[in-house]
GROMACS .gro file of C-alpha atoms in nm:
model
  502
    1MET     CA    1  15.182  10.582   8.905
    2LEU     CA    2  15.174  10.247   8.721
    3LEU     CA    3  15.345   9.938   8.859
    4PRO     CA    4  15.416   9.601   8.693
    5SER     CA    5  15.151   9.345   8.780
    6SER     CA    6  15.271   9.004   8.896
    7SER     CA    7  15.127   8.655   8.896
    8ARG     CA    8  15.061   8.670   9.271
    9HIS     CA    9  14.725   8.825   9.192
   10LEU     CA   10  14.607   8.514   9.006
   11ILE     CA   11  14.389   8.418   9.298
   12LEU     CA   12  14.032   8.536   9.240
   13LEU     CA   13  13.816   8.679   8.964
   14LEU     CA   14  13.562   8.938   9.075
   15LEU     CA   15  13.282   8.966   8.826
   16LEU     CA   16  13.013   8.895   9.080
   17ASN     CA   17  12.966   9.098   9.393
   18TYR     CA   18  12.839   9.049   9.743
   19VAL     CA   19  12.511   9.229   9.748
   20ASP     CA   20  12.366   9.022  10.028
   21ALA     CA   21  12.444   8.888  10.374
   22GLY     CA   22  12.446   8.543  10.528
   23ARG     CA   23  12.743   8.324  10.605
   24VAL     CA   24  12.655   8.040  10.364
   25LEU     CA   25  12.544   8.267  10.080
   26TRP     CA   26  12.869   8.460  10.120
   27LYS     CA   27  13.072   8.138  10.083
   28ILE     CA   28  12.873   8.032   9.779
   29LYS     CA   29  12.960   8.361   9.613
   30GLU     CA   30  13.327   8.318   9.697
   31ARG     CA   31  13.316   7.978   9.529
   32ALA     CA   32  13.151   8.138   9.225
   33ARG     CA   33  13.450   8.371   9.197
   34ASP     CA   34  13.695   8.080   9.227
   35LEU     CA   35  13.521   7.895   8.945
   36GLN     CA   36  13.529   8.207   8.729
   37LEU     CA   37  13.903   8.227   8.790
   38GLN     CA   38  13.946   7.873   8.665
   39ASP     CA   39  13.742   7.951   8.353
   40ALA     CA   40  13.948   8.267   8.293
   41ARG     CA   41  14.276   8.079   8.326
   42ARG     CA   42  14.163   7.819   8.074
   43HIS     CA   43  14.044   8.094   7.841
   44LEU     CA   44  14.379   8.276   7.858
   45LEU     CA   45  14.613   7.978   7.829
   46GLY     CA   46  14.838   8.030   7.532
   47ARG     CA   47  14.666   8.350   7.418
   48THR     CA   48  14.904   8.621   7.300
   49VAL     CA   49  14.871   8.973   7.163
   50GLY     CA   50  15.160   9.132   6.977
   51GLY     CA   51  15.374   8.829   7.051
   52HIS     CA   52  15.331   8.860   7.428
   53GLN     CA   53  15.113   8.669   7.672
   54LEU     CA   54  14.809   8.871   7.768
   55LEU     CA   55  14.916   8.892   8.132
   56ARG     CA   56  15.221   9.095   8.029
   57HIS     CA   57  14.994   9.369   7.892
   58VAL     CA   58  14.837   9.435   8.234
   59ARG     CA   59  14.975   9.702   8.463
   60GLU     CA   60  14.872   9.790   8.816
   61GLY     CA   61  14.854  10.146   8.943
   62ARG     CA   62  14.759  10.365   9.238
   63ILE     CA   63  14.591  10.703   9.254
   64HIS     CA   64  14.572  10.900   9.578
   65GLN     CA   65  14.208  10.997   9.620
   66PRO     CA   66  14.064  11.244   9.874
   67LEU     CA   67  13.897  11.062  10.162
   68ASP     CA   68  13.620  11.322  10.145
   69HIS     CA   69  13.560  11.480   9.806
   70PHE     CA   70  13.297  11.710   9.954
   71ASN     CA   71  13.512  11.869  10.225
   72ARG     CA   72  13.779  12.094  10.076
   73ARG     CA   73  13.937  12.142  10.417
   74ASP     CA   74  14.013  11.772  10.460
   75ALA     CA   75  14.342  11.693  10.287
   76ALA     CA   76  14.349  11.324  10.386
   77THR     CA   77  14.381  11.071  10.103
   78PHE     CA   78  14.375  10.696  10.045
   79PRO     CA   79  14.546  10.484   9.776
   80GLN     CA   80  14.300  10.357   9.517
   81ARG     CA   81  14.414  10.061   9.310
   82PHE     CA   82  14.344  10.008   8.941
   83PHE     CA   83  14.450   9.791   8.647
   84VAL     CA   84  14.514   9.886   8.285
   85ASN     CA   85  14.523   9.659   7.978
   86GLU     CA   86  14.637   9.824   7.654
   87ALA     CA   87  14.656   9.500   7.453
   88TYR     CA   88  14.357   9.579   7.230
   89TRP     CA   89  14.363   9.959   7.234
   90GLN     CA   90  14.362  10.125   6.893
   91ARG     CA   91  14.554  10.442   6.968
   92PRO     CA   92  14.485  10.727   6.986
   93ASP     CA   93  14.108  10.741   6.934
   94GLY     CA   94  13.995  10.397   7.053
   95PRO     CA   95  13.722  10.385   7.319
   96VAL     CA   96  13.777  10.333   7.691
   97PHE     CA   97  13.600  10.047   7.871
   98LEU     CA   98  13.586  10.103   8.246
   99PHE     CA   99  13.509   9.806   8.471
  100ILE     CA  100  13.389   9.941   8.806
  101GLY     CA  101  13.474   9.746   9.119
  102GLY     CA  102  13.208   9.681   9.379
  103GLU     CA  103  13.211   9.559   9.736
  104GLY     CA  104  13.520   9.349   9.710
  105PRO     CA  105  13.872   9.351   9.566
  106ILE     CA  106  13.951   9.382   9.197
  107PHE     CA  107  14.208   9.162   9.025
  108GLN     CA  108  14.400   9.171   8.700
  109PHE     CA  109  14.150   8.930   8.544
  110ASP     CA  110  13.895   9.211   8.550
  111VAL     CA  111  14.080   9.348   8.246
  112LEU     CA  112  14.164   9.007   8.099
  113ALA     CA  113  13.842   8.803   8.099
  114GLY     CA  114  13.469   8.854   8.073
  115HIS     CA  115  13.228   8.970   7.807
  116HIS     CA  116  13.340   9.333   7.842
  117VAL     CA  117  13.694   9.220   7.754
  118ASP     CA  118  13.565   9.030   7.451
  119MET     CA  119  13.391   9.348   7.337
  120ALA     CA  120  13.706   9.553   7.401
  121GLU     CA  121  13.893   9.325   7.161
  122GLN     CA  122  13.623   9.377   6.898
  123HIS     CA  123  13.614   9.756   6.937
  124GLY     CA  124  13.983   9.829   7.004
  125ALA     CA  125  13.922   9.962   7.354
  126LEU     CA  126  14.154  10.056   7.638
  127LEU     CA  127  14.057   9.839   7.935
  128LEU     CA  128  14.048   9.975   8.291
  129ALA     CA  129  13.935   9.833   8.625
  130VAL     CA  130  13.919  10.050   8.936
  131GLU     CA  131  13.870   9.933   9.293
  132HIS     CA  132  13.597  10.066   9.521
  133ARG     CA  133  13.716  10.269   9.819
  134PHE     CA  134  13.748  10.072  10.146
  135TYR     CA  135  13.767   9.736   9.966
  136GLY     CA  136  14.057   9.520   9.855
  137ASP     CA  137  14.384   9.714   9.875
  138SER     CA  138  14.213  10.055   9.859
  139ILE     CA  139  14.191  10.094  10.237
  140ASN     CA  140  14.382  10.327  10.466
  141PRO     CA  141  14.528  10.195  10.792
  142ASP     CA  142  14.251  10.204  11.055
  143GLY     CA  143  14.004  10.271  10.775
  144LEU     CA  144  13.766  10.001  10.894
  145LYS     CA  145  13.712  10.150  11.238
  146THR     CA  146  13.357  10.276  11.272
  147GLU     CA  147  13.455  10.643  11.303
  148ASN     CA  148  13.644  10.620  10.972
  149LEU     CA  149  13.371  10.441  10.776
  150ALA     CA  150  13.183  10.771  10.739
  151ASP     CA  151  13.382  10.819  10.417
  152LEU     CA  152  13.248  10.494  10.272
  153SER     CA  153  12.951  10.567  10.047
  154SER     CA  154  12.836  10.530   9.689
  155GLN     CA  155  12.840  10.911   9.649
  156GLN     CA  156  13.209  10.923   9.740
  157ALA     CA  157  13.273  10.625   9.512
  158LEU     CA  158  13.122  10.810   9.215
  159ALA     CA  159  13.340  11.112   9.292
  160ASP     CA  160  13.638  10.873   9.290
  161LEU     CA  161  13.538  10.763   8.940
  162ALA     CA  162  13.527  11.123   8.819
  163ALA     CA  163  13.876  11.190   8.959
  164PHE     CA  164  14.000  10.862   8.812
  165HIS     CA  165  13.862  10.966   8.472
  166GLN     CA  166  14.068  11.284   8.489
  167HIS     CA  167  14.380  11.094   8.598
  168ILE     CA  168  14.358  10.842   8.313
  169SER     CA  169  14.276  11.112   8.058
  170GLN     CA  170  14.593  11.299   8.155
  171THR     CA  171  14.810  10.986   8.176
  172PHE     CA  172  14.714  10.861   7.829
  173SER     CA  173  14.653  11.203   7.666
  174LEU     CA  174  14.290  11.118   7.596
  175SER     CA  175  14.050  11.360   7.432
  176HIS     CA  176  13.678  11.394   7.370
  177GLY     CA  177  13.733  11.158   7.079
  178ASN     CA  178  13.783  10.869   7.323
  179THR     CA  179  13.437  10.736   7.408
  180TRP     CA  180  13.407  10.603   7.765
  181ILE     CA  181  13.173  10.311   7.842
  182SER     CA  182  13.134  10.186   8.200
  183PHE     CA  183  13.056   9.829   8.302
  184GLY     CA  184  12.949   9.673   8.629
  185GLY     CA  185  12.745   9.392   8.779
  186SER     CA  186  12.528   9.381   9.089
  187TYR     CA  187  12.620   9.676   9.317
  188SER     CA  188  12.890   9.786   9.074
  189GLY     CA  189  12.626   9.763   8.801
  190ALA     CA  190  12.424  10.021   8.991
  191LEU     CA  191  12.739  10.234   9.019
  192SER     CA  192  12.785  10.204   8.641
  193ALA     CA  193  12.433  10.337   8.582
  194TRP     CA  194  12.468  10.610   8.842
  195PHE     CA  195  12.805  10.721   8.703
  196ARG     CA  196  12.642  10.780   8.366
  197GLY     CA  197  12.349  10.956   8.537
  198LYS     CA  198  12.556  11.186   8.760
  199PHE     CA  199  12.849  11.248   8.521
  200PRO     CA  200  12.703  11.226   8.168
  201HIS     CA  201  12.981  11.451   8.032
  202LEU     CA  202  13.243  11.195   8.137
  203VAL     CA  203  13.092  10.862   8.032
  204PHE     CA  204  12.902  10.822   7.703
  205GLY     CA  205  12.717  10.505   7.795
  206ALA     CA  206  12.693  10.234   8.059
  207VAL     CA  207  12.614   9.865   8.096
  208ALA     CA  208  12.446   9.775   8.424
  209SER     CA  209  12.411   9.400   8.476
  210SER     CA  210  12.180   9.271   8.752
  211ALA     CA  211  12.199   9.621   8.898
  212PRO     CA  212  11.990   9.697   9.211
  213VAL     CA  213  11.945  10.069   9.142
  214LYS     CA  214  11.655  10.085   9.388
  215ALA     CA  215  11.744  10.069   9.757
  216LYS     CA  216  11.501   9.860   9.960
  217LEU     CA  217  11.498   9.816  10.336
  218ASP     CA  218  11.273   9.510  10.351
  219PHE     CA  219  11.370   9.314  10.042
  220SER     CA  220  11.115   9.036  10.085
  221ALA     CA  221  11.074   9.024   9.707
  222TYR     CA  222  11.413   8.851   9.686
  223ASN     CA  223  11.276   8.531   9.838
  224ASN     CA  224  10.954   8.567   9.645
  225ILE     CA  225  11.157   8.544   9.321
  226VAL     CA  226  11.357   8.254   9.469
  227GLY     CA  227  11.027   8.069   9.518
  228LEU     CA  228  10.903   8.153   9.168
  229SER     CA  229  11.232   8.046   9.012
  230LEU     CA  230  11.210   7.712   9.193
  231THR     CA  231  10.873   7.654   9.023
  232ASN     CA  232  11.005   7.743   8.677
  233GLY     CA  233  10.992   7.425   8.468
  234ALA     CA  234  11.221   7.574   8.202
  235VAL     CA  235  11.514   7.556   8.447
  236GLY     CA  236  11.413   7.234   8.622
  237GLY     CA  237  11.182   7.369   8.890
  238SER     CA  238  10.831   7.265   8.989
  239GLU     CA  239  10.546   7.353   9.222
  240LYS     CA  240  10.615   7.028   9.404
  241CYS     CA  241  10.975   7.133   9.466
  242VAL     CA  242  10.866   7.447   9.650
  243ALA     CA  243  10.598   7.257   9.842
  244VAL     CA  244  10.855   7.007   9.971
  245LEU     CA  245  11.096   7.286  10.066
  246ARG     CA  246  10.822   7.463  10.262
  247GLU     CA  247  10.743   7.139  10.441
  248ALA     CA  248  11.109   7.082  10.526
  249PHE     CA  249  11.167   7.432  10.663
  250ALA     CA  250  10.843   7.413  10.862
  251ALA     CA  251  10.968   7.092  11.024
  252VAL     CA  252  11.298   7.259  11.119
  253GLU     CA  253  11.116   7.561  11.259
  254ARG     CA  254  10.884   7.346  11.471
  255THR     CA  255  11.183   7.173  11.626
  256LEU     CA  256  11.368   7.498  11.693
  257MET     CA  257  11.057   7.643  11.852
  258GLY     CA  258  11.044   7.363  12.109
  259ALA     CA  259  10.835   7.095  11.942
  260GLY     CA  260  11.125   6.855  11.889
  261ASN     CA  261  11.475   6.749  11.985
  262VAL     CA  262  11.713   7.036  11.903
  263SER     CA  263  12.017   6.823  11.986
  264GLN     CA  264  11.911   6.564  11.729
  265LEU     CA  265  11.845   6.839  11.474
  266ALA     CA  266  12.196   6.977  11.530
  267LEU     CA  267  12.334   6.626  11.477
  268ASP     CA  268  12.126   6.579  11.161
  269PHE     CA  269  12.251   6.900  10.999
  270GLY     CA  270  12.608   6.860  11.122
  271CYS     CA  271  12.606   7.180  11.326
  272CYS     CA  272  12.928   7.283  11.502
  273GLN     CA  273  12.725   7.346  11.817
  274ILE     CA  274  12.371   7.291  11.941
  275PRO     CA  275  12.162   7.601  11.853
  276GLU     CA  276  12.006   7.654  12.194
  277ASP     CA  277  12.026   8.034  12.192
  278PRO     CA  278  11.749   8.206  11.988
  279ASP     CA  279  12.012   8.394  11.784
  280ASP     CA  280  12.185   8.068  11.693
  281LYS     CA  281  11.854   7.917  11.586
  282ILE     CA  282  11.803   8.208  11.347
  283GLU     CA  283  12.161   8.167  11.225
  284LEU     CA  284  12.093   7.802  11.141
  285MET     CA  285  11.774   7.889  10.956
  286GLU     CA  286  11.952   8.165  10.763
  287ASN     CA  287  12.229   7.926  10.660
  288LEU     CA  288  11.987   7.660  10.540
  289ALA     CA  289  11.797   7.921  10.341
  290GLY     CA  290  12.128   8.049  10.204
  291ILE     CA  291  12.199   7.713  10.041
  292VAL     CA  292  11.876   7.739   9.843
  293MET     CA  293  11.916   8.112   9.774
  294GLY     CA  294  12.269   8.060   9.642
  295THR     CA  295  12.152   7.776   9.420
  296VAL     CA  296  11.895   8.003   9.255
  297GLN     CA  297  12.117   8.310   9.233
  298TYR     CA  298  12.399   8.116   9.062
  299ASN     CA  299  12.195   7.858   8.875
  300GLU     CA  300  12.396   7.653   8.623
  301GLU     CA  301  12.724   7.825   8.715
  302GLY     CA  302  12.852   7.501   8.871
  303VAL     CA  303  12.888   7.657   9.213
  304LEU     CA  304  12.689   7.402   9.415
  305MET     CA  305  12.408   7.258   9.210
  306SER     CA  306  12.148   7.381   8.965
  307ILE     CA  307  11.780   7.443   9.033
  308GLY     CA  308  11.704   7.124   8.841
  309GLU     CA  309  11.942   6.923   9.057
  310LEU     CA  310  11.812   7.074   9.381
  311CYS     CA  311  11.451   7.009   9.286
  312GLY     CA  312  11.542   6.660   9.172
  313LEU     CA  313  11.683   6.591   9.517
  314MET     CA  314  11.377   6.734   9.694
  315THR     CA  315  11.115   6.555   9.483
  316ASN     CA  316  11.272   6.233   9.350
  317ARG     CA  317  11.070   5.930   9.463
  318SER     CA  318  11.235   5.680   9.230
  319GLU     CA  319  11.467   5.549   9.502
  320ALA     CA  320  11.333   5.364   9.802
  321ARG     CA  321  11.567   5.552  10.038
  322ALA     CA  322  11.453   5.887   9.895
  323ALA     CA  323  11.091   5.790   9.943
  324GLU     CA  324  11.154   5.714  10.309
  325MET     CA  325  11.346   6.032  10.385
  326GLY     CA  326  11.059   6.278  10.372
  327ALA     CA  327  11.097   6.655  10.325
  328TYR     CA  328  11.306   6.704  10.641
  329GLY     CA  329  11.548   6.427  10.546
  330ARG     CA  330  11.597   6.572  10.200
  331LEU     CA  331  11.687   6.911  10.346
  332VAL     CA  332  11.937   6.730  10.569
  333GLN     CA  333  12.085   6.569  10.259
  334LEU     CA  334  12.103   6.909  10.087
  335ALA     CA  335  12.300   7.047  10.382
  336GLN     CA  336  12.533   6.747  10.365
  337ILE     CA  337  12.597   6.812   9.996
  338TYR     CA  338  12.679   7.174  10.078
  339ARG     CA  339  12.927   7.077  10.353
  340SER     CA  340  13.087   6.813  10.134
  341THR     CA  341  13.125   7.049   9.838
  342PHE     CA  342  13.273   7.325  10.053
  343GLU     CA  343  13.476   7.080  10.263
  344GLU     CA  344  13.328   7.205  10.590
  345PRO     CA  345  13.346   6.956  10.878
  346CYS     CA  346  13.041   7.115  11.038
  347LEU     CA  347  12.786   7.391  10.986
  348ASP     CA  348  12.874   7.695  11.199
  349VAL     CA  349  12.558   7.844  11.351
  350SER     CA  350  12.717   8.070  11.614
  351HIS     CA  351  12.569   8.419  11.594
  352GLU     CA  352  12.830   8.536  11.844
  353LYS     CA  353  13.105   8.435  11.602
  354THR     CA  354  12.932   8.616  11.316
  355VAL     CA  355  12.924   8.938  11.519
  356LYS     CA  356  13.286   8.893  11.627
  357ASP     CA  357  13.398   8.850  11.267
  358LEU     CA  358  13.208   9.162  11.159
  359MET     CA  359  13.369   9.365  11.438
  360ASP     CA  360  13.719   9.281  11.313
  361THR     CA  361  13.867   9.609  11.184
  362SER     CA  362  14.203   9.470  11.072
  363LEU     CA  363  14.309   9.540  10.714
  364HIS     CA  364  14.376   9.169  10.660
  365SER     CA  365  14.015   9.090  10.741
  366GLY     CA  366  13.882   9.376  10.529
  367ARG     CA  367  14.081   9.275  10.224
  368ARG     CA  368  13.985   8.912  10.256
  369ALA     CA  369  13.617   8.916  10.338
  370ALA     CA  370  13.481   9.274  10.306
  371ALA     CA  371  13.171   9.173  10.504
  372ARG     CA  372  13.216   9.454  10.757
  373GLN     CA  373  13.229   9.726  10.492
  374TRP     CA  374  12.932   9.594  10.301
  375THR     CA  375  12.724   9.554  10.615
  376TYR     CA  376  12.800   9.920  10.690
  377GLN     CA  377  12.670  10.022  10.347
  378THR     CA  378  12.351   9.823  10.394
  379CYS     CA  379  12.297  10.003  10.726
  380THR     CA  380  12.367  10.351  10.590
  381GLU     CA  381  12.246  10.346  10.228
  382PHE     CA  382  12.074  10.042  10.083
  383GLY     CA  383  11.902   9.799  10.319
  384PHE     CA  384  11.869   9.496  10.089
  385TYR     CA  385  11.763   9.275  10.382
  386GLN     CA  386  11.627   8.949  10.243
  387THR     CA  387  11.345   8.880  10.485
  388CYS     CA  388  11.097   8.595  10.495
  389GLU     CA  389  10.794   8.745  10.663
  390ASP     CA  390  10.598   8.753  10.338
  391ALA     CA  391  10.368   8.456  10.278
  392THR     CA  392  10.535   8.391   9.942
  393CYS     CA  393  10.868   8.308  10.105
  394PRO     CA  394  10.955   7.936  10.076
  395PHE     CA  395  11.163   7.933  10.395
  396SER     CA  396  11.089   8.044  10.751
  397GLY     CA  397  10.921   8.344  10.909
  398MET     CA  398  11.205   8.348  11.162
  399LEU     CA  399  11.405   8.558  10.910
  400THR     CA  400  11.263   8.900  10.993
  401LEU     CA  401  11.359   9.261  10.931
  402GLN     CA  402  11.407   9.307  11.304
  403THR     CA  403  11.666   9.029  11.321
  404ASP     CA  404  11.841   9.139  11.002
  405THR     CA  405  11.886   9.503  11.108
  406ARG     CA  406  11.996   9.447  11.467
  407LEU     CA  407  12.359   9.441  11.351
  408CYS     CA  408  12.343   9.810  11.257
  409PRO     CA  409  12.336   9.950  11.613
  410THR     CA  410  12.560   9.671  11.743
  411LEU     CA  411  12.838   9.723  11.489
  412PHE     CA  412  12.811  10.088  11.389
  413GLY     CA  413  12.580  10.268  11.630
  414VAL     CA  414  12.323  10.318  11.352
  415SER     CA  415  11.974  10.307  11.499
  416GLN     CA  416  11.724  10.071  11.339
  417HIS     CA  417  11.475  10.358  11.344
  418ALA     CA  418  11.709  10.563  11.121
  419LEU     CA  419  11.725  10.303  10.843
  420PRO     CA  420  11.406  10.396  10.650
  421ALA     CA  421  11.516  10.759  10.613
  422ARG     CA  422  11.862  10.654  10.494
  423VAL     CA  423  11.717  10.422  10.230
  424ALA     CA  424  11.467  10.690  10.122
  425PHE     CA  425  11.751  10.939  10.073
  426THR     CA  426  11.939  10.694   9.850
  427ASN     CA  427  11.635  10.655   9.625
  428ALA     CA  428  11.574  11.030   9.619
  429TYR     CA  429  11.938  11.089   9.524
  430TYR     CA  430  11.953  10.832   9.243
  431GLY     CA  431  11.590  10.797   9.135
  432GLY     CA  432  11.510  10.447   9.261
  433ASP     CA  433  11.405  10.202   8.989
  434ASP     CA  434  11.315  10.494   8.761
  435PRO     CA  435  11.655  10.667   8.747
  436PRO     CA  436  11.704  10.964   8.513
  437THR     CA  437  11.968  10.782   8.311
  438HIS     CA  438  12.004  10.781   7.932
  439ARG     CA  439  12.222  10.548   7.725
  440VAL     CA  440  12.229  10.289   8.002
  441LEU     CA  441  12.178   9.926   7.909
  442TYR     CA  442  12.019   9.735   8.196
  443VAL     CA  443  12.068   9.357   8.171
  444ASN     CA  444  11.874   9.116   8.393
  445GLY     CA  445  11.809   8.744   8.421
  446GLY     CA  446  11.459   8.605   8.457
  447ILE     CA  447  11.543   8.387   8.757
  448ASP     CA  448  11.770   8.641   8.929
  449PRO     CA  449  11.611   8.764   9.254
  450TRP     CA  450  11.787   9.102   9.211
  451GLN     CA  451  11.580   9.188   8.902
  452GLU     CA  452  11.316   9.325   9.139
  453LEU     CA  453  11.537   9.626   9.220
  454SER     CA  454  11.666   9.687   8.869
  455VAL     CA  455  11.520   9.836   8.549
  456VAL     CA  456  11.367   9.552   8.352
  457ARG     CA  457  11.150   9.734   8.098
  458GLY     CA  458  11.243  10.007   7.853
  459ARG     CA  459  11.072  10.341   7.896
  460THR     CA  460  11.063  10.669   7.712
  461GLU     CA  461  11.200  10.978   7.883
  462GLY     CA  462  11.178  11.276   7.652
  463ASP     CA  463  11.344  11.164   7.331
  464GLU     CA  464  11.554  10.897   7.498
  465GLU     CA  465  11.469  10.538   7.583
  466ALA     CA  466  11.616  10.329   7.861
  467GLN     CA  467  11.745  10.013   7.698
  468THR     CA  468  11.692   9.678   7.862
  469VAL     CA  469  11.791   9.319   7.792
  470PHE     CA  470  11.592   9.053   7.976
  471ILE     CA  471  11.727   8.697   7.958
  472LYS     CA  472  11.433   8.489   8.072
  473ASP     CA  473  11.611   8.175   8.192
  474THR     CA  474  11.945   8.298   8.331
  475ALA     CA  475  12.063   8.405   8.674
  476HIS     CA  476  12.266   8.679   8.842
  477CYS     CA  477  12.526   8.853   8.619
  478ALA     CA  478  12.534   8.557   8.380
  479ASP     CA  479  12.590   8.790   8.083
  480MET     CA  480  12.921   8.920   8.223
  481THR     CA  481  13.126   8.604   8.174
  482THR     CA  482  13.299   8.491   7.857
  483GLY     CA  483  13.076   8.262   7.653
  484ARG     CA  484  13.082   7.884   7.705
  485ALA     CA  485  12.960   7.595   7.494
  486THR     CA  486  12.708   7.506   7.766
  487ASP     CA  487  12.542   7.852   7.769
  488ARG     CA  488  12.173   7.867   7.697
  489CYS     CA  489  12.065   7.998   7.358
  490THR     CA  490  11.899   8.299   7.520
  491LEU     CA  491  12.226   8.396   7.689
  492ARG     CA  492  12.425   8.366   7.365
  493LYS     CA  493  12.174   8.585   7.184
  494ALA     CA  494  12.184   8.840   7.466
  495ARG     CA  495  12.561   8.869   7.437
  496GLU     CA  496  12.520   8.936   7.065
  497VAL     CA  497  12.282   9.222   7.148
  498LEU     CA  498  12.526   9.358   7.404
  499SER     CA  499  12.814   9.346   7.157
  500PHE     CA  500  12.611   9.532   6.898
  501SER     CA  501  12.498   9.792   7.153
  502ALA     CA  502  12.856   9.863   7.259
   0.00000   0.00000   0.00000
């Protein structure tokens, strides 16, 4: 069933997904989506196809999917939302470009803006976007209660895609002459690759941008890449920048561990409350690290600041005031910039509030934030816990695997001891970072911490080669957006390669 789409959905653009935790990092990603929306609106202003504004070509639909594809006795279903854009489609044999939703809602701009849409215009493709089960509007009432989350998994999501393929093929009278290409970024990028791997008869090829196809319980390599990216002179980093950051975080840690005035520290960083409880101290440290992590992950996307701007703040000695501040004072200033940019009166460091928010099973909460659902998937399938116990981490050793995984038993009754086996099964099922996938184009950025769990080098498997595009000086999912005048030369060239490959 297809329904007219209305302008009320012009609120967010989801090209980037939430593949990590942390209150501040989560908010930085939400801001990234808002900025993409603004870019998409500007891009679409005045554009028409066939005499109509592009928005009028988009239709919204629902398909009733089985809650459990693998249990024939269970007849329960849920409504899965999707969007269709026929503006560029060259009937009847034009290709089909499928944008796969990840751990968040989809919006009509997923078939109106982005590099995959630019390629659809070039190749005369039918554009589709389908929402992931248990996210956005694709949630049953009471679906977020723990006992109902058992039907939330990547395996079920891939089965949804297969059923959706059949539905669209019947609706539009498609044939084998219509070549399907899937697209996704971050977690949905992994789904794009896995869809091609598990259902090669349904999808001819796939693009997987910044796709963590390897599950990893202790993802300490994330912060290792953050540190390396902050030393990369090509994007404004330096060894001195990382050294000052280490010094600043060490000073915060010493104070939190009892060697200083915690009340003064809370005042310095504008905390909403004094972090006296050990859990709140960890929450503060995680939020401060999240500011730096978000800067690296979304470098030059205008979300907060660039690596060059952050390192300039941490190392600039040209001003007398900056010279007096020291490493700790510069980290304080960085936190102030974050709060000012995000218009937050104070920095919330309450771990109790974090847990309370994640225990909210209301549909309103699930549609808005999706943190509960994604946390469940990290506990049951992927891990992805960005720890700091490795010596290469530029932050604090307070961010441990033990503290990151304690939410699993608290929220979902999933034992911490069960996590390694669950992650191992995911890698056995999909192939880890050596998946048996052909005609998949893996795209990664050189300063993106998620490259560590993706496929970054081509390899020969039989007569087929895994194709890769590595953009040495770009960040997470940078290739997925419509081109801008400010894009780096390497990114522009990468998009040309992607367009040719499609």
